[in-house]
Amino acid sequence: MKLTLRQMEIFLNVVASGHLTNVAKEMKLSQSAISMSIKELETILGKPVFDRINKKLVLNEVGRAFYKEIDPIYKKLSDIEYEFKNSENKGIIRVGASTTIVDYLMPTIICSYMSSYPDVKITLKEGNTKEITQMIQEGAIDVGFVEGLVFEPDVIKEKIGVDELWVVSASPKFNKGCYIDELAKEKWILREEGSGTREVFLNYIKDKVDKLNIFLELGHTESIKSILVNRECLTCISKISVENEIKEGKFYHVDVKNFDCKRDFLMIYHKDKYHSTLFDKFVYFSKKLMLQMLDTEQYNRSKYIK
Amino acid sequence: MKLTLRQMEIFLNVVASGHLTNVAKEMKLSQSAISMSIKELETILGKPVFDRINKKLVLNEVGRAFYKEIDPIYKKLSDIEYEFKNSENKGIIRVGASTTIVDYLMPTIICSYMSSYPDVKITLKEGNTKEITQMIQEGAIDVGFVEGLVFEPDVIKEKIGVDELWVVSASPKFNKGCYIDELAKEKWILREEGSGTREVFLNYIKDKVDKLNIFLELGHTESIKSILVNRECLTCISKISVENEIKEGKFYHVDVKNFDCKRDFLMIYHKDKYHSTLFDKFVYFSKKLMLQMLDTEQYNRSKYIK
DNA sequence: ATTATTATCAATAATATTGAAGGATTTTCA
DNA sequence: TGAAAATCCTTCAATATTATTGATAATAAT
């Protein structure tokens, strides 16, 4: 036999009022229902919690300790139930994103979102497009942000922006118009094999460039940026990862003619995903912010308007 | 509609195992019972807590937060229930005692008891015999210790020892055999009017002494003792309140011939009191300890035996 | 005596659970 | 590969269990 919440509720009310009859009225139940519920509770515990002194039920030493334990817990449970029934903004959203997005977009989104919805917690996982997609399929994350293409049928994808790859350098030497094939024999630093950024770039130039002089391959964008500083090298990376440095004059966006290398940023989620208000709000919020951040021009303009 | 513990139990099991079928087996229920229970929980909360991804039920962002809140509380409730079902020694005993007992006997009893039963809490209330008896009648305390007489029919009384009143002084001047009437004109300090100790003493000597020279009345035994020190005064108080000081030689027990002033110490409780194991243990324990403390001779002997 | 209160019991209402049927998806194996 | 089997959840009506009622008795207070 196990205690029920109902029994606890009735018990607490009886403690509060001291009379079964009052409680019965308050709870719109018959007096015998209350009496039997209390008796059942005592049977389950194996001992009385009330002394029947005169017509009153007075907590005894056991009941008193029981009350002290149960009362705060019952209240807390009620609060939780109320919160979840009434609050739209309570939950834990698990987000997954691929490398570039994790590093350069997610921090802004998460900080901004959490300040608007303090009751929502977010956990962030990193992975490449394939891994993130699989997490969606397995239900390991609620929503994913990836660069690259997704074809799985049970995964819904929404284009949330365009990722632009820029040729970047720290040296002013390249800071004049030119064509991509003229740069082929310069020293290039690229991401490692398997990286989406690398693949897209190489695929894009394969018709125009015979052989690219790749002199260094690194696993992280930040590593590339560190090496790039003060050296006469070139790289091709996502514009969002170097925007700040270019603004500061640390790097140059090399003006390569006829170079327009783009790919989509996607938001993905499972087709069977239940769209809670919470989920929808997060999706709406992050899509909006993504678009702002990815369209720099529009983003800067909106700053002035504000 | 309200959530039930059962629904939470099933919910937690489903979260743990991920499959309704497993949970149904574990809980020895049909699988449809589990399904409907979860559905009911979701209806009550107003939103799903699981995403039905493939055949699995995967917690969604709402369910995850709900789980995080409910899980520890459910465990705690289970622990409490178990504790109260199985532990004999869990409770809060409310004890009332009259002045002398509160000051000189209860501290020892409570400390000693609590070291034997760490899960039991004790609250102590002070009052005169009449007040303590009334508290018993109203169920405001579980057990009382009083000096004096109790006649109420719904209060059970057990004699637990004899209170002896001693004539005490700090001056060696009185440290020789004498009769009470010879001391009547000395300076007496007594407790205030209404005090049991005072009434018993005055009633006891009323036939032997014409007029007692009461030069000071004080509300507390400890105040009397403070005044007594280094002064040529007398008082008549409970032996247990001055035993230590007499042992230390600070006060003398004046050897008054034919002076044998006693009254009973009583333990009282309500006739309808449910005797939980806890209650019985406390009663047994404190009776034993009281007897030891009140029979000084036996008490000291027992010290040596140990 | 009358009122107020709790306890108890059988009857009944409400709720939880079952068992069978169905749908959707994955696994098995020819 | 593709059809059959297995797995797993959902739904629904039937049933078992549990909670609640209404009437009645018992007890103490006014």
XYZ file of C-alpha atoms (C1' of nucleotides) in Angstrom:
672
model
C 0.000 0.000 0.000
C 1.172 3.425 -0.836
C 0.272 6.899 0.252
C -1.452 9.103 -2.300
C -1.268 12.832 -2.795
C -4.967 13.034 -2.068
C -4.454 11.509 1.346
C -1.703 13.979 2.061
C -3.861 16.844 0.882
C -6.667 15.797 3.190
C -4.238 15.170 6.032
C -2.755 18.634 5.697
C -6.180 20.223 5.633
C -7.209 18.346 8.741
C -4.072 19.443 10.514
C -4.789 23.006 9.514
C -8.407 23.089 10.629
C -8.483 20.404 13.304
C -12.031 19.324 12.428
C -13.021 16.744 9.867
C -16.356 18.462 9.354
C -14.780 21.777 8.369
C -12.410 20.090 5.978
C -15.286 18.195 4.401
C -17.062 21.472 3.745
C -13.945 23.203 2.433
C -13.149 20.353 0.096
C -16.772 19.752 -0.843
C -16.603 16.154 0.238
C -18.622 14.199 2.725
C -17.314 14.009 6.243
C -17.031 10.251 6.016
C -14.725 10.544 3.012
C -12.337 12.612 5.111
C -12.593 10.271 8.037
C -11.873 7.226 5.916
C -9.026 8.897 4.098
C -7.299 9.757 7.352
C -7.878 6.262 8.634
C -6.398 4.833 5.443
C -3.341 7.039 5.800
C -2.858 5.831 9.348
C -3.260 2.240 8.234
C -0.631 2.691 5.566
C 1.810 4.303 7.977
C 1.041 1.577 10.492
C 0.312 4.016 13.302
C -2.062 6.862 14.125
C -1.011 10.382 13.385
C -3.784 11.963 15.404
C -4.884 11.615 18.989
C -8.664 11.747 19.208
C -8.918 14.076 22.166
C -12.489 15.079 22.905
C -14.025 15.874 19.550
C -10.860 17.177 18.061
C -8.170 15.434 16.132
C -4.857 16.577 17.538
C -1.592 15.672 15.875
C 0.412 13.276 17.964
C 4.190 13.051 18.110
C 4.347 10.918 14.986
C 1.868 13.013 13.033
C 3.701 16.157 13.957
C 6.946 14.901 12.478
C 5.077 13.582 9.451
C 3.397 16.927 8.965
C 6.697 18.740 9.157
C 8.091 16.577 6.389
C 5.055 16.422 4.148
C 3.833 19.990 4.315
C 6.676 21.700 2.441
C 6.914 18.905 -0.108
C 3.222 18.988 -0.871
C 3.356 22.739 -1.340
C 6.331 22.399 -3.629
C 4.613 19.772 -5.728
C 1.572 22.014 -6.068
C 3.776 24.873 -7.167
C 5.497 22.735 -9.770
C 2.203 21.476 -11.125
C 0.861 25.004 -11.316
C 3.996 26.261 -13.009
C 3.892 23.622 -15.691
C 0.187 24.029 -16.261
C 0.368 27.775 -16.579
C 3.827 28.817 -17.563
C 4.666 28.635 -21.219
C 8.304 29.305 -20.602
C 9.493 26.447 -18.490
C 11.711 23.848 -19.981
C 15.122 22.654 -20.992
C 15.913 22.904 -24.671
C 18.744 20.817 -26.052
C 20.393 22.455 -28.994
C 22.993 20.985 -31.290
C 25.098 22.937 -33.751
C 28.014 22.380 -36.025
C 31.410 23.900 -35.403
C 31.228 27.318 -37.015
C 27.758 27.961 -35.647
C 28.661 26.801 -32.165
C 31.610 29.157 -32.046
C 30.313 32.261 -33.762
C 26.530 32.274 -33.594
C 25.266 30.200 -30.687
C 26.834 32.224 -27.870
C 24.982 35.338 -28.978
C 21.717 33.500 -29.480
C 21.818 31.665 -26.189
C 22.768 34.711 -24.140
C 20.147 36.809 -25.773
C 17.483 34.136 -25.450
C 18.206 33.373 -21.839
C 17.924 36.980 -20.838
C 14.462 37.086 -22.398
C 13.357 33.728 -20.969
C 15.118 33.228 -17.641
C 13.119 30.060 -16.824
C 14.325 28.234 -19.889
C 17.567 26.333 -19.723
C 19.576 25.495 -22.785
C 22.146 22.776 -23.267
C 24.390 22.951 -26.290
C 26.053 20.081 -28.117
C 28.616 20.276 -30.880
C 29.049 17.980 -33.820
C 29.386 17.992 -37.569
C 26.306 18.128 -39.782
C 25.985 14.377 -39.925
C 26.264 13.939 -36.177
C 23.803 16.715 -35.421
C 21.302 15.253 -37.868
C 21.590 11.883 -36.216
C 20.981 13.422 -32.819
C 17.771 14.887 -34.178
C 16.717 11.502 -35.519
C 17.335 9.820 -32.184
C 15.659 12.579 -30.209
C 18.907 13.401 -28.413
C 18.463 17.083 -29.190
C 15.390 19.180 -29.884
C 16.746 21.461 -32.542
C 19.919 21.645 -34.567
C 21.784 24.259 -36.561
C 24.003 23.021 -39.326
C 25.926 24.166 -42.329
C 25.592 21.786 -45.217
C 22.981 19.603 -46.705
C 20.504 17.347 -44.954
C 18.387 14.780 -46.782
C 16.938 12.533 -44.070
C 13.172 12.234 -44.603
C 12.168 12.433 -40.944
C 14.147 15.607 -40.380
C 12.568 18.934 -41.191
C 14.935 21.626 -42.376
C 14.470 25.345 -42.588
C 16.926 27.630 -44.293
C 17.808 30.333 -41.840
C 20.529 32.156 -43.662
C 23.372 31.994 -46.052
C 26.901 31.212 -45.060
C 29.409 33.134 -47.139
C 32.991 31.953 -47.461
C 35.579 34.678 -47.720
C 39.166 34.630 -48.758
C 40.999 36.254 -45.906
C 44.522 37.387 -45.199
C 46.440 39.450 -42.700
C 48.749 40.855 -45.317
C 47.890 44.048 -47.244
C 49.767 42.539 -50.160
C 46.539 40.884 -51.377
C 44.388 43.896 -50.750
C 43.627 44.599 -54.372
C 41.304 43.053 -56.908
C 42.410 39.784 -58.432
C 41.177 36.399 -59.621
C 41.220 33.190 -57.639
C 43.624 31.407 -60.034
C 46.177 34.188 -59.515
C 46.242 33.289 -55.810
C 46.584 29.533 -56.236
C 50.307 29.415 -55.667
C 50.236 31.578 -52.537
C 50.430 29.857 -49.150
C 46.979 28.592 -48.132
C 45.833 27.459 -44.719
C 42.659 25.396 -44.743
C 40.534 23.374 -42.329
C 41.189 19.633 -42.167
C 39.846 17.107 -44.629
C 36.201 16.316 -43.888
C 35.401 19.825 -42.786
C 32.368 21.271 -44.555
C 34.027 24.646 -45.006
C 36.987 23.087 -46.780
C 34.892 20.845 -48.986
C 32.629 23.636 -50.120
C 35.560 25.880 -50.951
C 37.555 23.295 -52.866
C 34.480 22.157 -54.729
C 33.657 25.730 -55.658
C 37.095 26.494 -57.144
C 37.841 23.124 -58.703
C 37.018 24.369 -62.202
C 38.980 27.571 -61.886
C 42.110 26.496 -60.091
C 44.500 23.820 -61.158
C 46.317 23.119 -57.949
C 46.009 24.998 -54.706
C 49.126 25.409 -52.590
C 47.850 24.152 -49.230
C 50.763 24.491 -46.876
C 48.922 23.940 -43.584
C 45.769 22.175 -42.418
C 44.198 22.850 -39.033
C 41.218 21.435 -37.157
C 39.850 24.654 -35.761
C 38.989 28.002 -37.239
C 40.535 29.806 -34.317
C 43.837 28.010 -34.915
C 43.808 29.185 -38.499
C 43.216 32.733 -37.382
C 46.109 32.586 -34.925
C 48.512 31.397 -37.600
C 47.208 33.892 -40.104
C 48.187 36.908 -38.014
C 51.266 38.728 -39.316
C 51.962 36.144 -41.949
C 51.669 36.301 -45.683
C 49.102 33.531 -45.983
C 45.571 33.093 -47.247
C 42.592 31.142 -46.032
C 38.977 30.752 -46.956
C 36.597 30.694 -44.056
C 33.137 31.660 -42.994
C 32.679 35.404 -42.953
C 31.051 35.319 -39.539
C 34.210 33.923 -38.002
C 36.370 36.837 -39.128
C 33.968 39.760 -39.261
C 35.281 41.297 -36.068
C 38.935 40.975 -37.007
C 38.266 42.528 -40.404
C 36.442 45.422 -38.791
C 39.425 45.904 -36.479
C 41.798 45.873 -39.456
C 43.565 42.744 -38.282
C 42.598 40.806 -41.422
C 41.609 41.790 -44.918
C 38.723 40.406 -46.918
C 40.580 39.699 -50.141
C 38.663 41.056 -53.087
C 38.571 38.042 -55.366
C 36.702 38.752 -58.560
C 33.881 36.418 -59.570
C 34.208 34.677 -56.221
C 30.836 34.060 -54.677
C 31.017 30.985 -52.526
C 27.950 30.340 -50.477
C 26.088 27.596 -48.657
C 22.989 27.456 -46.517
C 22.691 27.532 -42.780
C 19.853 25.200 -41.757
C 17.766 24.810 -38.691
C 16.617 21.200 -38.309
C 14.214 19.297 -36.078
C 12.379 15.998 -36.089
C 9.138 15.770 -38.032
C 7.391 14.179 -35.010
C 8.567 16.894 -32.696
C 5.757 18.304 -30.579
C 5.816 22.067 -30.968
C 5.419 23.358 -27.449
C 5.018 27.093 -27.091
C 8.463 27.011 -25.628
C 9.895 25.251 -28.643
C 8.160 27.529 -31.114
C 9.334 30.611 -29.299
C 12.895 29.397 -29.314
C 12.732 28.570 -33.003
C 11.218 31.933 -33.858
C 13.658 33.793 -31.669
C 16.775 32.113 -32.945
C 15.715 32.301 -36.596
C 15.218 36.034 -36.268
C 18.547 36.547 -34.565
C 20.362 34.317 -37.038
C 19.037 36.291 -39.971
C 20.117 39.521 -38.326
C 23.593 38.256 -37.651
C 24.097 36.680 -41.049
C 22.956 39.690 -43.039
C 25.566 42.069 -41.730
C 24.447 44.969 -43.810
C 20.863 44.684 -42.628
C 22.090 44.036 -39.113
C 24.167 47.214 -39.041
C 21.326 49.196 -40.505
C 18.959 47.933 -37.849
C 21.446 49.159 -35.247
C 21.132 52.707 -36.495
C 17.380 52.540 -36.646
C 17.366 51.554 -32.991
C -7.717 17.899 -12.526
C -4.713 17.145 -10.435
C -1.638 15.064 -10.863
C -1.349 11.936 -8.758
C 1.703 10.281 -7.292
C 0.919 7.219 -9.346
C 1.159 9.227 -12.560
C 4.475 10.634 -11.455
C 5.725 7.185 -10.529
C 4.821 5.854 -13.962
C 6.235 8.947 -15.645
C 9.560 8.550 -13.859
C 9.746 4.890 -14.768
C 9.036 5.648 -18.395
C 11.737 8.291 -18.429
C 14.144 5.797 -16.919
C 13.443 2.972 -19.312
C 12.202 4.782 -22.400
C 9.770 2.022 -23.314
C 6.209 1.668 -22.120
C 6.378 -2.078 -22.552
C 9.317 -2.459 -20.187
C 7.701 -0.285 -17.582
C 4.477 -2.288 -17.839
C 6.434 -5.466 -17.124
C 8.389 -3.908 -14.270
C 5.275 -2.532 -12.655
C 3.188 -5.590 -13.442
C 0.620 -3.573 -15.295
C -0.720 -3.773 -18.782
C 1.041 -1.665 -21.324
C -2.141 0.231 -22.077
C -2.402 1.296 -18.442
C 0.994 2.934 -18.759
C 0.086 4.569 -22.022
C -3.123 6.000 -20.637
C -1.495 7.186 -17.465
C 1.111 9.123 -19.408
C -1.538 10.538 -21.644
C -3.555 11.615 -18.625
C -0.506 13.324 -17.148
C 0.034 15.191 -20.384
C -3.616 16.199 -20.474
C -3.404 17.558 -16.942
C -0.252 19.522 -17.693
C -1.840 20.741 -20.897
C 1.093 19.747 -23.051
C 3.043 16.631 -23.996
C 6.144 15.737 -22.042
C 7.331 13.172 -24.551
C 8.035 13.310 -28.242
C 6.957 10.090 -29.911
C 9.989 9.587 -32.082
C 9.879 6.282 -33.906
C 8.689 3.790 -31.344
C 10.401 5.459 -28.474
C 9.094 8.061 -26.089
C 11.758 10.710 -25.741
C 11.441 13.469 -23.170
C 10.864 16.808 -24.826
C 11.990 20.165 -23.515
C 9.004 20.469 -21.198
C 9.207 16.910 -19.924
C 12.865 17.296 -19.243
C 12.321 20.247 -16.945
C 9.359 18.484 -15.353
C 11.458 15.404 -14.740
C 14.182 17.442 -13.136
C 11.712 18.926 -10.688
C 9.666 15.835 -9.946
C 12.371 13.205 -9.680
C 14.045 14.373 -6.472
C 10.723 15.190 -4.826
C 9.248 11.816 -5.611
C 12.311 10.114 -4.180
C 12.093 12.208 -1.061
C 8.431 11.378 -0.563
C 9.204 7.696 -0.922
C 11.933 7.988 1.665
C 9.645 9.757 4.087
C 6.926 7.179 3.654
C 9.394 4.377 4.183
C 10.846 6.037 7.256
C 7.482 6.476 8.892
C 6.357 2.982 8.032
C 9.477 1.355 9.360
C 11.142 3.573 11.885
C 9.805 3.484 15.386
C 11.883 6.423 16.445
C 10.697 9.267 14.320
C 8.641 11.997 15.816
C 8.385 15.204 17.720
C 7.428 14.906 21.352
C 6.063 17.965 23.108
C 6.875 17.948 26.772
C 5.612 20.341 29.405
C 7.047 20.693 32.879
C 6.684 22.944 35.853
C 9.416 25.327 36.908
C 11.628 23.256 39.163
C 11.517 20.271 36.842
C 12.189 22.361 33.754
C 15.282 23.847 35.342
C 16.811 20.941 37.184
C 15.578 17.709 35.659
C 14.506 18.229 32.064
C 17.884 19.297 30.649
C 19.475 16.037 31.786
C 16.564 13.946 30.543
C 16.331 15.628 27.168
C 20.065 15.526 26.487
C 20.309 11.927 27.504
C 17.227 10.930 25.520
C 18.248 12.742 22.385
C 21.631 11.094 22.322
C 19.895 7.703 22.414
C 17.223 8.654 19.869
C 18.726 11.168 17.464
C 15.670 11.105 15.157
C 13.320 12.247 17.870
C 12.870 15.928 18.454
C 11.620 17.327 21.738
C 10.007 20.646 22.422
C 9.745 21.798 25.993
C 7.150 24.105 27.486
C 7.128 25.575 30.939
C 4.148 26.333 33.151
C 2.793 25.739 36.605
C 0.977 22.525 37.426
C -2.399 23.911 36.459
C -1.184 25.215 33.111
C 0.625 22.017 32.249
C -2.449 19.950 33.116
C -4.583 22.108 30.889
C -2.130 21.672 28.022
C -2.533 17.919 28.421
C -6.308 18.234 28.330
C -6.196 20.302 25.160
C -3.660 18.069 23.493
C -1.139 20.906 23.340
C 1.554 18.681 24.806
C 2.015 14.927 24.820
C 3.380 14.446 28.286
C 3.828 16.631 31.337
C 5.920 16.601 34.471
C 4.547 18.455 37.437
C 5.015 18.914 41.144
C 1.709 19.033 42.949
C -1.633 17.422 42.722
C -3.719 16.692 39.652
C -7.353 15.601 39.821
C -8.711 15.994 36.287
C -10.460 12.769 35.274
C -9.194 12.650 31.675
C -5.572 13.048 32.743
C -3.615 9.982 33.725
C -0.958 10.547 36.389
C 1.960 8.409 37.394
C 4.079 9.138 40.422
C 7.654 9.215 39.311
C 9.426 10.366 42.410
C 9.321 12.389 45.551
C 10.251 16.014 45.738
C 11.932 16.904 48.997
C 12.065 20.468 50.257
C 15.177 21.418 52.150
C 15.971 24.361 54.333
C 19.137 25.791 52.880
C 21.591 28.486 53.822
C 25.018 29.715 52.830
C 25.982 30.550 56.387
C 27.612 27.971 58.669
C 25.842 29.674 61.539
C 22.819 27.397 61.019
C 24.871 24.298 60.522
C 23.774 22.580 63.681
C 20.665 20.739 64.682
C 17.653 22.886 65.528
C 13.858 23.070 65.199
C 11.947 25.006 62.616
C 10.331 27.402 65.085
C 13.769 28.453 66.303
C 14.538 29.679 62.785
C 11.314 31.566 62.218
C 12.720 34.995 63.024
C 15.800 34.572 60.812
C 15.778 36.246 57.386
C 13.889 34.006 54.915
C 13.889 34.242 51.149
C 11.026 32.416 49.509
C 9.503 31.998 46.023
C 6.632 34.294 45.128
C 3.049 33.788 46.168
C 1.373 31.130 43.994
C 4.527 29.071 43.680
C 3.987 25.418 44.542
C 7.238 25.193 46.435
C 6.260 28.115 48.636
C 2.731 26.855 49.284
C 3.868 23.386 50.250
C 6.481 24.752 52.623
C 4.213 27.281 54.342
C 1.410 24.746 54.607
C 3.788 22.216 56.134
C 5.047 24.535 58.881
C 1.833 26.415 59.603
C 1.185 24.435 62.774
C 4.737 24.745 64.035
C 5.636 28.296 63.255
C 3.783 31.358 64.333
C 5.100 33.919 61.928
C 7.902 33.442 59.430
C 10.175 36.406 58.772
C 9.994 36.560 54.990
C 12.256 39.416 54.010
C 12.448 38.755 50.260
C 10.304 37.046 47.619
C 11.664 36.079 44.249
C 10.146 34.556 41.140
C 12.952 32.165 40.285
C 14.884 29.583 42.192
C 18.132 30.696 40.619
C 17.526 34.257 41.832
C 17.064 32.963 45.352
C 20.311 31.055 45.105
C 22.168 34.145 43.896
C 20.945 36.219 46.797
C 21.632 33.450 49.286
C 25.358 33.336 48.569
C 27.475 34.921 51.334
C 24.444 36.164 53.187
C 23.022 35.042 56.501
C 19.650 34.052 55.099
C 17.553 30.921 54.840
C 15.313 29.477 52.185
C 13.360 26.329 51.629
C 13.618 24.880 48.148
C 13.647 21.656 46.248
C 16.670 19.561 47.068
C 17.382 18.913 43.416
C 17.894 22.609 42.800
C 20.697 22.901 45.355
C 22.277 19.460 45.411
C 25.322 20.567 43.452
C 25.940 23.685 45.492
C 25.661 21.705 48.723
C 28.120 19.142 47.428
C 30.506 21.969 46.562
C 30.103 23.415 50.051
C 28.560 26.630 48.763
C 25.339 26.049 50.701
C 24.429 24.023 53.736
C 21.445 21.740 54.122
C 20.224 23.019 57.472
C 19.540 20.123 59.794
C 16.035 20.948 60.968
C 14.696 18.347 63.346
C 11.321 16.753 62.597
C 11.316 18.502 59.233
C 10.242 16.146 56.515
C 8.548 18.161 53.818
C 7.730 16.185 50.706
C 5.457 16.140 47.702
C 5.133 13.983 44.635
C 6.575 14.498 41.189
C 4.026 13.333 38.617
C 4.169 12.402 35.008
C 0.846 13.116 33.281
C -0.742 12.420 29.899
C -4.193 12.319 28.357
C -6.264 9.179 28.794
C -7.027 9.090 25.035
C -3.387 9.406 24.119
C -2.316 6.888 21.513
C 0.746 5.125 22.870
C 3.100 5.039 19.931
C 6.283 3.069 20.414
C 7.983 6.416 20.412
C 5.789 7.741 23.198
C 6.149 4.631 25.332
C 9.891 4.676 24.954
C 10.086 8.278 25.995
C 7.845 7.651 29.012
C 9.858 4.628 30.078
C 13.155 6.384 29.544
C 12.295 9.539 31.430
C 10.655 7.700 34.308
C 13.780 5.657 34.818
C 16.038 8.673 34.662
C 13.811 10.712 36.978
C 13.867 7.995 39.614
C 17.646 7.827 39.407
C 18.050 11.551 39.777
C 15.546 11.958 42.571
C 16.979 9.164 44.690
C 20.374 10.745 45.129
C 21.765 7.943 47.209
C 20.877 5.332 44.616
C 22.021 7.663 41.876
C 25.466 8.123 43.390
C 25.769 4.433 44.008
C 25.013 3.732 40.373
C 27.795 6.098 39.414
C 30.361 4.020 41.255
C 29.064 0.786 39.812
C 29.628 2.213 36.361
C -32.129 16.896 25.837
C -29.883 18.877 22.070
C -26.104 19.819 19.297
C -21.799 18.927 17.316
C -18.547 15.842 16.046
C -16.180 11.446 14.444
C -16.551 6.418 13.043
C -18.513 2.801 10.384
C -20.996 0.342 6.815
C -23.176 -0.812 2.569
C -24.310 1.393 -1.816
C -22.679 3.960 -5.559
C -19.813 6.970 -8.328
C -15.395 7.704 -10.150
C -11.096 6.064 -11.565
C -7.585 2.819 -12.867
C -6.631 -1.170 -15.285
C -7.311 -4.816 -18.593
C -7.661 -7.211 -23.011
C -8.407 -6.976 -27.649
C -7.874 -4.543 -31.960
C -5.361 -1.366 -34.876
C -1.624 1.398 -36.840
C 2.979 2.442 -37.647
C 7.719 1.202 -37.949
C 11.567 -1.836 -37.592
C 13.554 -6.332 -38.136
C 13.920 -10.732 -40.212
C 14.612 -13.606 -43.738
C 13.466 -15.745 -48.144
C 14.623 -6.343 -52.399
C 10.284 -6.853 -50.446
C 6.927 -9.425 -47.860
C 6.053 -11.340 -43.355
C 6.815 -11.109 -38.592
C 7.830 -8.714 -34.604
C 7.787 -4.656 -31.804
C 5.752 -0.917 -29.768
C 2.355 2.612 -28.908
C -2.646 4.086 -29.001
C -7.440 3.577 -28.486
C -11.711 1.748 -26.882
C -15.128 -0.793 -24.396
C -15.364 -3.898 -20.460
C -14.082 -4.682 -15.848
C -11.783 -4.268 -11.407
C -10.525 -1.255 -7.943
C -10.833 2.758 -5.260
C -12.974 6.937 -3.570
C -16.991 8.927 -2.080
C -21.650 9.170 -0.408
C -25.676 8.850 2.636
C -27.516 6.853 6.431
C -26.663 5.482 11.104
C -24.374 4.912 15.402
C -21.500 6.466 19.038
C -19.554 9.935 21.986
C -18.709 14.172 24.240
C -19.947 19.234 24.901
C -23.457 22.754 25.657
